[in-house]
PDB file of C-alpha atoms in Angstrom:
ATOM      1  CA  MET A 265      66.114  13.890  35.274  1.00  0.00           C
ATOM      2  CA  THR A 266      63.731  16.372  33.692  1.00  0.00           C
ATOM      3  CA  HIS A 267      63.600  17.610  30.653  1.00  0.00           C
ATOM      4  CA  ALA A 268      65.167  21.315  31.493  1.00  0.00           C
ATOM      5  CA  LEU A 269      68.350  19.402  33.307  1.00  0.00           C
ATOM      6  CA  VAL A 270      68.762  16.936  30.394  1.00  0.00           C
ATOM      7  CA  THR A 271      68.822  20.255  28.049  1.00  0.00           C
ATOM      8  CA  VAL A 272      71.194  22.456  30.601  1.00  0.00           C
ATOM      9  CA  THR A 273      73.864  19.486  30.579  1.00  0.00           C
ATOM     10  CA  LEU A 274      73.770  18.761  26.872  1.00  0.00           C
ATOM     11  CA  LEU A 275      74.250  22.556  26.309  1.00  0.00           C
ATOM     12  CA  LEU A 276      77.607  22.444  29.322  1.00  0.00           C
ATOM     13  CA  ALA A 277      78.877  19.439  27.874  1.00  0.00           C
ATOM     14  CA  LEU A 278      78.742  20.914  24.461  1.00  0.00           C
ATOM     15  CA  GLY A 279      80.364  24.159  25.954  1.00  0.00           C
ATOM     16  CA  VAL A 280      83.480  22.104  27.390  1.00  0.00           C
ATOM     17  CA  GLN A 281      84.094  20.343  24.220  1.00  0.00           C
ATOM     18  CA  ALA A 282      83.566  23.591  22.387  1.00  0.00           C
ATOM     19  CA  ALA A 283      86.275  25.123  24.564  1.00  0.00           C
ATOM     20  CA  TRP A 284      88.795  22.244  24.724  1.00  0.00           C
ATOM     21  CA  GLY A 285      88.707  22.472  20.962  1.00  0.00           C
ATOM     22  CA  ALA A 286      89.363  25.858  20.919  1.00  0.00           C
ATOM     23  CA  GLU A 287      92.489  25.171  23.249  1.00  0.00           C
ATOM     24  CA  THR A 288      93.983  22.770  20.750  1.00  0.00           C
ATOM     25  CA  ILE A 289      97.525  23.896  18.698  1.00  0.00           C
ATOM     26  CA  ILE A 290      97.852  21.953  15.687  1.00  0.00           C
ATOM     27  CA  LEU A 291     101.526  22.752  14.060  1.00  0.00           C
ATOM     28  CA  ASP A 292     102.024  21.269  10.657  1.00  0.00           C
ATOM     29  CA  GLY A 293     104.412  21.797   7.401  1.00  0.00           C
ATOM     30  CA  SER A 294     107.835  20.997   6.545  1.00  0.00           C
ATOM     31  CA  THR A 295     108.419  17.040   7.703  1.00  0.00           C
ATOM     32  CA  GLY A 296     111.981  17.909   8.501  1.00  0.00           C
ATOM     33  CA  MET A 297     110.746  20.316  11.233  1.00  0.00           C
ATOM     34  CA  LEU A 298     108.553  17.764  12.542  1.00  0.00           C
ATOM     35  CA  PRO A 299     110.809  15.864  15.121  1.00  0.00           C
ATOM     36  CA  LEU A 300     111.758  18.906  16.841  1.00  0.00           C
ATOM     37  CA  ALA A 301     108.336  20.469  16.722  1.00  0.00           C
ATOM     38  CA  THR A 302     107.675  17.104  18.157  1.00  0.00           C
ATOM     39  CA  ALA A 303     109.655  17.061  21.171  1.00  0.00           C
ATOM     40  CA  LEU A 304     109.093  20.845  21.779  1.00  0.00           C
ATOM     41  CA  GLY A 305     105.398  19.730  22.103  1.00  0.00           C
ATOM     42  CA  LYS A 306     105.793  17.210  24.056  1.00  0.00           C
ATOM     43  CA  ALA A 307     107.824  19.060  26.823  1.00  0.00           C
ATOM     44  CA  PHE A 308     105.333  21.780  26.153  1.00  0.00           C
ATOM     45  CA  GLN A 309     102.661  19.316  27.392  1.00  0.00           C
ATOM     46  CA  GLU A 310     104.555  17.763  30.651  1.00  0.00           C
ATOM     47  CA  LYS A 311     104.411  20.862  31.653  1.00  0.00           C
ATOM     48  CA  PHE A 312     101.180  22.174  31.140  1.00  0.00           C
ATOM     49  CA  PRO A 313      97.970  20.013  30.379  1.00  0.00           C
ATOM     50  CA  ASP A 314      96.477  22.718  28.345  1.00  0.00           C
ATOM     51  CA  PRO A 315      96.164  23.660  25.814  1.00  0.00           C
ATOM     52  CA  ARG A 316      96.469  21.017  23.340  1.00  0.00           C
ATOM     53  CA  VAL A 317      99.487  20.367  21.182  1.00  0.00           C
ATOM     54  CA  GLU A 318      98.872  18.322  18.179  1.00  0.00           C
ATOM     55  CA  LEU A 319     101.581  17.405  15.295  1.00  0.00           C
ATOM     56  CA  GLY A 320     100.276  17.002  11.385  1.00  0.00           C
ATOM     57  CA  LYS A 321     102.051  14.238   9.330  1.00  0.00           C
ATOM     58  CA  GLY A 322     103.588  17.466   6.459  1.00  0.00           C
ATOM     59  CA  LEU A 323     102.652  20.247   4.411  1.00  0.00           C
ATOM     60  CA  GLY A 324     104.240  21.364   1.406  1.00  0.00           C
ATOM     61  CA  THR A 325     105.091  24.928   1.089  1.00  0.00           C
ATOM     62  CA  GLY A 326     102.050  26.571  -0.529  1.00  0.00           C
ATOM     63  CA  ALA A 327      99.926  23.861   1.568  1.00  0.00           C
ATOM     64  CA  ARG A 328     100.984  24.910   5.144  1.00  0.00           C
ATOM     65  CA  LEU A 329     100.404  28.925   4.803  1.00  0.00           C
ATOM     66  CA  ARG A 330      97.198  28.350   3.110  1.00  0.00           C
ATOM     67  CA  ALA A 331      96.324  25.645   6.086  1.00  0.00           C
ATOM     68  CA  LEU A 332      97.471  28.660   8.717  1.00  0.00           C
ATOM     69  CA  THR A 333      95.275  31.231   7.184  1.00  0.00           C
ATOM     70  CA  GLU A 334      92.163  29.244   6.898  1.00  0.00           C
ATOM     71  CA  GLY A 335      92.624  28.095  10.313  1.00  0.00           C
ATOM     72  CA  LYS A 336      93.093  24.511  10.175  1.00  0.00           C
ATOM     73  CA  ILE A 337      96.061  24.741  11.484  1.00  0.00           C
ATOM     74  CA  GLN A 338      97.770  27.469  14.193  1.00  0.00           C
ATOM     75  CA  ILE A 339     101.471  27.422  13.462  1.00  0.00           C
ATOM     76  CA  ALA A 340     103.319  26.416   9.840  1.00  0.00           C
ATOM     77  CA  LEU A 341     106.590  24.856  10.313  1.00  0.00           C
ATOM     78  CA  ALA A 342     109.137  26.124   7.739  1.00  0.00           C
ATOM     79  CA  SER A 343     112.793  25.580   6.780  1.00  0.00           C
ATOM     80  CA  HIS A 344     112.712  27.415   3.881  1.00  0.00           C
ATOM     81  CA  GLY A 345     110.581  28.834   0.884  1.00  0.00           C
ATOM     82  CA  VAL A 346     108.488  31.393   3.174  1.00  0.00           C
ATOM     83  CA  LYS A 347     108.417  34.549   0.596  1.00  0.00           C
ATOM     84  CA  PRO A 348     108.422  37.738   1.917  1.00  0.00           C
ATOM     85  CA  GLU A 349     105.048  38.279  -0.029  1.00  0.00           C
ATOM     86  CA  ASP A 350     103.366  35.463   0.787  1.00  0.00           C
ATOM     87  CA  VAL A 351     103.367  36.859   4.958  1.00  0.00           C
ATOM     88  CA  ARG A 352     102.509  40.189   3.751  1.00  0.00           C
ATOM     89  CA  LYS A 353      99.745  38.752   2.136  1.00  0.00           C
ATOM     90  CA  GLY A 354      98.726  36.490   4.308  1.00  0.00           C
ATOM     91  CA  ASN A 355      99.563  38.820   7.636  1.00  0.00           C
ATOM     92  CA  LEU A 356     101.420  36.512   8.883  1.00  0.00           C
ATOM     93  CA  LYS A 357     104.582  36.507  11.040  1.00  0.00           C
ATOM     94  CA  VAL A 358     107.532  34.123  11.117  1.00  0.00           C
ATOM     95  CA  ILE A 359     109.502  33.365  14.361  1.00  0.00           C
ATOM     96  CA  GLU A 360     113.144  31.744  13.927  1.00  0.00           C
ATOM     97  CA  ILE A 361     113.288  29.241  17.199  1.00  0.00           C
ATOM     98  CA  ALA A 362     116.364  27.446  16.220  1.00  0.00           C
ATOM     99  CA  LYS A 363     119.056  26.747  13.823  1.00  0.00           C
ATOM    100  CA  GLY A 364     120.278  22.981  12.846  1.00  0.00           C
ATOM    101  CA  ALA A 365     123.003  21.595  11.298  1.00  0.00           C
ATOM    102  CA  ILE A 366     122.396  19.447   7.917  1.00  0.00           C
ATOM    103  CA  VAL A 367     124.530  16.368   8.077  1.00  0.00           C
ATOM    104  CA  PHE A 368     125.870  13.224   6.228  1.00  0.00           C
ATOM    105  CA  ALA A 369     124.721  10.939   8.672  1.00  0.00           C
ATOM    106  CA  VAL A 370     125.602   6.842   8.738  1.00  0.00           C
ATOM    107  CA  ASN A 371     124.120   3.959  10.176  1.00  0.00           C
ATOM    108  CA  ALA A 372     125.515   2.608  13.456  1.00  0.00           C
ATOM    109  CA  SER A 373     127.160  -0.575  11.336  1.00  0.00           C
ATOM    110  CA  VAL A 374     129.407   2.045   9.740  1.00  0.00           C
ATOM    111  CA  PRO A 375     132.668   2.586  11.691  1.00  0.00           C
ATOM    112  CA  LEU A 376     133.225   6.093  10.449  1.00  0.00           C
ATOM    113  CA  ALA A 377     133.190   9.002  11.882  1.00  0.00           C
ATOM    114  CA  ASP A 378     134.784  11.869   9.802  1.00  0.00           C
ATOM    115  CA  ILE A 379     134.436  11.981   5.739  1.00  0.00           C
ATOM    116  CA  ALA A 380     135.822  15.119   3.223  1.00  0.00           C
ATOM    117  CA  GLU A 381     133.325  16.620   1.007  1.00  0.00           C
ATOM    118  CA  SER A 382     134.888  15.224  -1.886  1.00  0.00           C
ATOM    119  CA  GLN A 383     134.409  11.993  -1.069  1.00  0.00           C
ATOM    120  CA  VAL A 384     130.344  12.644  -0.234  1.00  0.00           C
ATOM    121  CA  CYS A 385     130.706  13.836  -3.672  1.00  0.00           C
ATOM    122  CA  ASP A 386     132.153  10.648  -4.880  1.00  0.00           C
ATOM    123  CA  ILE A 387     129.382   8.488  -3.115  1.00  0.00           C
ATOM    124  CA  TYR A 388     126.551  10.212  -4.332  1.00  0.00           C
ATOM    125  CA  SER A 389     128.184  10.479  -8.170  1.00  0.00           C
ATOM    126  CA  GLY A 390     128.835   7.030  -8.219  1.00  0.00           C
ATOM    127  CA  LYS A 391     132.511   6.994  -8.252  1.00  0.00           C
ATOM    128  CA  VAL A 392     132.892   5.081  -4.823  1.00  0.00           C
ATOM    129  CA  ARG A 393     130.338   2.315  -4.041  1.00  0.00           C
ATOM    130  CA  GLY A 394     132.326   0.407  -0.966  1.00  0.00           C
ATOM    131  CA  TRP A 395     133.077   1.547   2.555  1.00  0.00           C
ATOM    132  CA  GLN A 396     136.212   0.019   1.962  1.00  0.00           C
ATOM    133  CA  PHE A 397     137.497   2.753  -0.090  1.00  0.00           C
ATOM    134  CA  LEU A 398     136.787   5.037   2.579  1.00  0.00           C
ATOM    135  CA  GLY A 399     138.878   2.809   5.536  1.00  0.00           C
ATOM    136  CA  GLY A 400     135.426   1.099   6.383  1.00  0.00           C
ATOM    137  CA  PRO A 401     134.254  -1.925   6.336  1.00  0.00           C
ATOM    138  CA  ASP A 402     134.217  -4.907   2.836  1.00  0.00           C
ATOM    139  CA  SER A 403     130.384  -3.599   2.071  1.00  0.00           C
ATOM    140  CA  PRO A 404     128.287  -1.456  -0.492  1.00  0.00           C
ATOM    141  CA  ILE A 405     127.671   1.949   0.820  1.00  0.00           C
ATOM    142  CA  ALA A 406     123.301   2.180   0.959  1.00  0.00           C
ATOM    143  CA  VAL A 407     123.158   5.722  -0.812  1.00  0.00           C
ATOM    144  CA  LEU A 408     120.001   7.967   0.505  1.00  0.00           C
ATOM    145  CA  THR A 409     118.847  11.051  -0.919  1.00  0.00           C
ATOM    146  CA  ARG A 410     116.098  13.567  -0.371  1.00  0.00           C
ATOM    147  CA  PRO A 411     114.376  15.101  -3.274  1.00  0.00           C
ATOM    148  CA  PRO A 412     116.168  18.092  -4.854  1.00  0.00           C
ATOM    149  CA  THR A 413     113.117  20.359  -4.161  1.00  0.00           C
ATOM    150  CA  GLU A 414     113.687  20.131   0.025  1.00  0.00           C
ATOM    151  CA  VAL A 415     116.029  22.344   2.252  1.00  0.00           C
ATOM    152  CA  ASP A 416     118.747  19.454   3.122  1.00  0.00           C
ATOM    153  CA  PRO A 417     119.959  18.801  -0.653  1.00  0.00           C
ATOM    154  CA  GLN A 418     119.529  22.699  -1.432  1.00  0.00           C
ATOM    155  CA  VAL A 419     121.585  23.834   1.054  1.00  0.00           C
ATOM    156  CA  ILE A 420     124.088  21.239   0.606  1.00  0.00           C
ATOM    157  CA  ARG A 421     124.169  22.121  -3.385  1.00  0.00           C
ATOM    158  CA  GLU A 422     124.959  25.692  -2.043  1.00  0.00           C
ATOM    159  CA  LYS A 423     127.402  24.919   0.214  1.00  0.00           C
ATOM    160  CA  LEU A 424     129.698  22.123  -1.016  1.00  0.00           C
ATOM    161  CA  ALA A 425     130.997  23.606  -4.471  1.00  0.00           C
ATOM    162  CA  CYS A 426     131.470  19.478  -5.677  1.00  0.00           C
ATOM    163  CA  PHE A 427     128.153  19.123  -5.175  1.00  0.00           C
ATOM    164  CA  LYS A 428     126.311  21.758  -7.037  1.00  0.00           C
ATOM    165  CA  ASP A 429     126.348  20.487 -10.491  1.00  0.00           C
ATOM    166  CA  LEU A 430     126.835  16.664  -9.572  1.00  0.00           C
ATOM    167  CA  LYS A 431     124.062  13.714 -11.116  1.00  0.00           C
ATOM    168  CA  GLU A 432     123.200  11.841  -8.177  1.00  0.00           C
ATOM    169  CA  MET A 433     123.662   7.720  -9.390  1.00  0.00           C
ATOM    170  CA  ASP A 434     120.731   5.774 -10.793  1.00  0.00           C
ATOM    171  CA  THR A 435     120.477   3.921  -7.435  1.00  0.00           C
ATOM    172  CA  VAL A 436     120.474   6.441  -4.728  1.00  0.00           C
ATOM    173  CA  ARG A 437     117.298   5.842  -2.818  1.00  0.00           C
ATOM    174  CA  VAL A 438     115.281   8.611  -2.784  1.00  0.00           C
ATOM    175  CA  LEU A 439     113.105   9.228   0.643  1.00  0.00           C
ATOM    176  CA  ALA A 440     110.274  11.875  -0.136  1.00  0.00           C
ATOM    177  CA  ARG A 441     110.054  12.728   3.665  1.00  0.00           C
ATOM    178  CA  GLY A 442     112.475  13.709   6.834  1.00  0.00           C
ATOM    179  CA  GLY A 443     110.967  10.508   9.168  1.00  0.00           C
ATOM    180  CA  ASP A 444     111.307   8.870   6.020  1.00  0.00           C
ATOM    181  CA  MET A 445     115.223   9.388   5.947  1.00  0.00           C
ATOM    182  CA  ALA A 446     115.129   8.622   9.852  1.00  0.00           C
ATOM    183  CA  ARG A 447     113.716   5.331   9.042  1.00  0.00           C
ATOM    184  CA  GLY A 448     115.861   4.267   6.140  1.00  0.00           C
ATOM    185  CA  LEU A 449     118.945   5.791   8.119  1.00  0.00           C
ATOM    186  CA  ALA A 450     118.306   3.349  11.300  1.00  0.00           C
ATOM    187  CA  GLU A 451     116.901   0.364   9.365  1.00  0.00           C
ATOM    188  CA  THR A 452     119.450   0.327   6.623  1.00  0.00           C
ATOM    189  CA  PRO A 453     122.635  -1.318   7.482  1.00  0.00           C
ATOM    190  CA  HIS A 454     125.890   0.843   5.755  1.00  0.00           C
ATOM    191  CA  ALA A 455     123.604   3.330   4.593  1.00  0.00           C
ATOM    192  CA  ILE A 456     124.714   7.132   4.690  1.00  0.00           C
ATOM    193  CA  GLY A 457     121.909   9.935   3.966  1.00  0.00           C
ATOM    194  CA  MET A 458     121.271  13.773   4.775  1.00  0.00           C
ATOM    195  CA  THR A 459     119.580  14.473   7.423  1.00  0.00           C
ATOM    196  CA  SER A 460     119.653  16.931  10.588  1.00  0.00           C
ATOM    197  CA  MET A 461     121.310  16.608  14.256  1.00  0.00           C
ATOM    198  CA  THR A 462     117.592  16.558  15.159  1.00  0.00           C
ATOM    199  CA  VAL A 463     117.303  13.073  13.998  1.00  0.00           C
ATOM    200  CA  VAL A 464     120.738  11.662  14.891  1.00  0.00           C
ATOM    201  CA  GLU A 465     119.992  12.988  18.605  1.00  0.00           C
ATOM    202  CA  GLN A 466     116.776  11.026  18.828  1.00  0.00           C
ATOM    203  CA  SER A 467     117.758   7.829  17.190  1.00  0.00           C
ATOM    204  CA  ARG A 468     119.248   6.562  20.470  1.00  0.00           C
ATOM    205  CA  GLY A 469     122.690   5.524  18.699  1.00  0.00           C
ATOM    206  CA  GLN A 470     121.323   3.881  15.768  1.00  0.00           C
ATOM    207  CA  VAL A 471     122.475   6.524  13.063  1.00  0.00           C
ATOM    208  CA  LYS A 472     125.810   8.616  13.651  1.00  0.00           C
ATOM    209  CA  ALA A 473     126.394  12.362  11.995  1.00  0.00           C
ATOM    210  CA  LEU A 474     129.671  12.514  10.420  1.00  0.00           C
ATOM    211  CA  ALA A 475     132.374  14.921  10.683  1.00  0.00           C
ATOM    212  CA  LEU A 476     133.074  16.828   7.804  1.00  0.00           C
ATOM    213  CA  GLY A 477     136.323  17.896   6.735  1.00  0.00           C
ATOM    214  CA  SER A 478     137.086  17.247  10.123  1.00  0.00           C
ATOM    215  CA  VAL A 479     134.575  19.822  11.288  1.00  0.00           C
ATOM    216  CA  PRO A 480     131.800  18.004  13.528  1.00  0.00           C
ATOM    217  CA  PRO A 481     128.587  19.644  13.673  1.00  0.00           C
ATOM    218  CA  THR A 482     128.484  20.487  17.429  1.00  0.00           C
ATOM    219  CA  PRO A 483     126.505  23.763  18.321  1.00  0.00           C
ATOM    220  CA  GLU A 484     129.547  25.783  19.276  1.00  0.00           C
ATOM    221  CA  ASN A 485     130.555  25.224  14.980  1.00  0.00           C
ATOM    222  CA  VAL A 486     127.166  25.815  14.126  1.00  0.00           C
ATOM    223  CA  LYS A 487     126.769  28.937  15.759  1.00  0.00           C
ATOM    224  CA  SER A 488     130.239  30.286  15.127  1.00  0.00           C
ATOM    225  CA  GLY A 489     129.765  29.351  11.101  1.00  0.00           C
ATOM    226  CA  ARG A 490     132.501  27.028  11.016  1.00  0.00           C
ATOM    227  CA  TYR A 491     130.152  23.956  10.082  1.00  0.00           C
ATOM    228  CA  ARG A 492     128.438  25.507   6.966  1.00  0.00           C
ATOM    229  CA  LEU A 493     125.910  23.212   6.606  1.00  0.00           C
ATOM    230  CA  THR A 494     122.865  24.643   8.508  1.00  0.00           C
ATOM    231  CA  ARG A 495     119.189  25.095   8.199  1.00  0.00           C
ATOM    232  CA  ASP A 496     116.936  27.461   9.904  1.00  0.00           C
ATOM    233  CA  PHE A 497     113.768  26.105  11.794  1.00  0.00           C
ATOM    234  CA  LEU A 498     110.878  28.732  11.362  1.00  0.00           C
ATOM    235  CA  PHE A 499     107.347  28.886  13.378  1.00  0.00           C
ATOM    236  CA  VAL A 500     104.839  31.074  11.161  1.00  0.00           C
ATOM    237  CA  VAL A 501     102.305  32.464  12.778  1.00  0.00           C
ATOM    238  CA  THR A 502      99.052  34.822  12.032  1.00  0.00           C
ATOM    239  CA  ALA A 503     100.277  38.275  12.938  1.00  0.00           C
ATOM    240  CA  GLU A 504      98.182  37.993  16.164  1.00  0.00           C
ATOM    241  CA  PRO A 505      97.950  34.408  17.442  1.00  0.00           C
ATOM    242  CA  GLY A 506      95.864  33.557  20.240  1.00  0.00           C
ATOM    243  CA  LEU A 507      96.217  33.312  24.020  1.00  0.00           C
ATOM    244  CA  ALA A 508      96.949  29.512  23.161  1.00  0.00           C
ATOM    245  CA  VAL A 509      99.559  30.025  20.913  1.00  0.00           C
ATOM    246  CA  LYS A 510     101.312  32.938  22.506  1.00  0.00           C
ATOM    247  CA  LYS A 511     101.506  30.390  25.569  1.00  0.00           C
ATOM    248  CA  PHE A 512     103.363  27.693  23.728  1.00  0.00           C
ATOM    249  CA  LEU A 513     105.558  30.380  21.722  1.00  0.00           C
ATOM    250  CA  ASP A 514     106.746  31.872  25.239  1.00  0.00           C
ATOM    251  CA  PHE A 515     107.695  28.520  26.077  1.00  0.00           C
ATOM    252  CA  VAL A 516     109.759  27.290  23.362  1.00  0.00           C
ATOM    253  CA  LEU A 517     111.447  31.041  23.611  1.00  0.00           C
ATOM    254  CA  SER A 518     112.182  30.627  27.145  1.00  0.00           C
ATOM    255  CA  LEU A 519     115.384  28.699  28.505  1.00  0.00           C
ATOM    256  CA  ASP A 520     112.907  25.571  29.225  1.00  0.00           C
ATOM    257  CA  GLY A 521     112.770  25.414  25.606  1.00  0.00           C
ATOM    258  CA  ASP A 522     116.612  26.301  24.846  1.00  0.00           C
ATOM    259  CA  ARG A 523     117.000  22.920  26.631  1.00  0.00           C
ATOM    260  CA  VAL A 524     114.743  21.011  24.415  1.00  0.00           C
ATOM    261  CA  ILE A 525     116.091  22.051  21.170  1.00  0.00           C
ATOM    262  CA  LEU A 526     119.668  21.516  22.835  1.00  0.00           C
ATOM    263  CA  ALA A 527     118.641  17.799  23.968  1.00  0.00           C
ATOM    264  CA  ASN A 528     117.403  17.234  20.736  1.00  0.00           C
ATOM    265  CA  GLY A 529     120.252  18.462  18.197  1.00  0.00           C
ATOM    266  CA  ALA A 530     119.289  21.785  17.415  1.00  0.00           C
ATOM    267  CA  VAL A 531     120.829  25.539  18.633  1.00  0.00           C
ATOM    268  CA  PRO A 532     119.003  27.656  20.495  1.00  0.00           C
ATOM    269  CA  LEU A 533     118.872  31.263  19.129  1.00  0.00           C
ATOM    270  CA  ARG A 534     120.400  32.969  22.580  1.00  0.00           C
TER     271      ARG A 534
END
């Protein structure tokens, strides 16, 4: 092979590599949104092999917007904490893709289907420490929670009066990330925790959502507002996203995207 031919071949290879790299969409941000974003990315990839969709491992509120404006990620995942002034300053755009129920969920070993608001507060405050006092098995309750700055406890404290000023008992296990909660609920017998319906649907029966005050977290109840513990699923993008990002957004907001959202326990907007 001549020197000139080798040079051209290398340049072509580098060009292909650069084009491929430019067609990779990286999503990162709220760990509570990662399960739904992962499902959407997988479904998109099955239909469109290009562009590639990659998921990060989670970024805090400020870090996710910095990463977006610096071009390190193409879509920031958020449920809360996106301030209008930050959106304007960064020349960004917020797209709501779905709503989801925040639920009190239990390990499959707990044979309960419903829980009252007062009972939830009694569990987290330590007034009730065994499932037998709630009609369940004679076993201690393993109580799991999220850091108070996360969206799940924030919504719960805002919507449940008895939870507003509640001091959680010292033995409550605090799980930093949404994935930690998902694993904790699936792997801990007799556990209760706060999570999303997406985690419940993706657990393959290892985790069950409880109705709250006899109101189950169904899509109909979420849409109507009858089920009150809900969160937004938001994508934050640059004001003029590239063609690859637009292609992914078109899929997410299409009927195909709606089907994926519903199958993963969230509620599409239409």
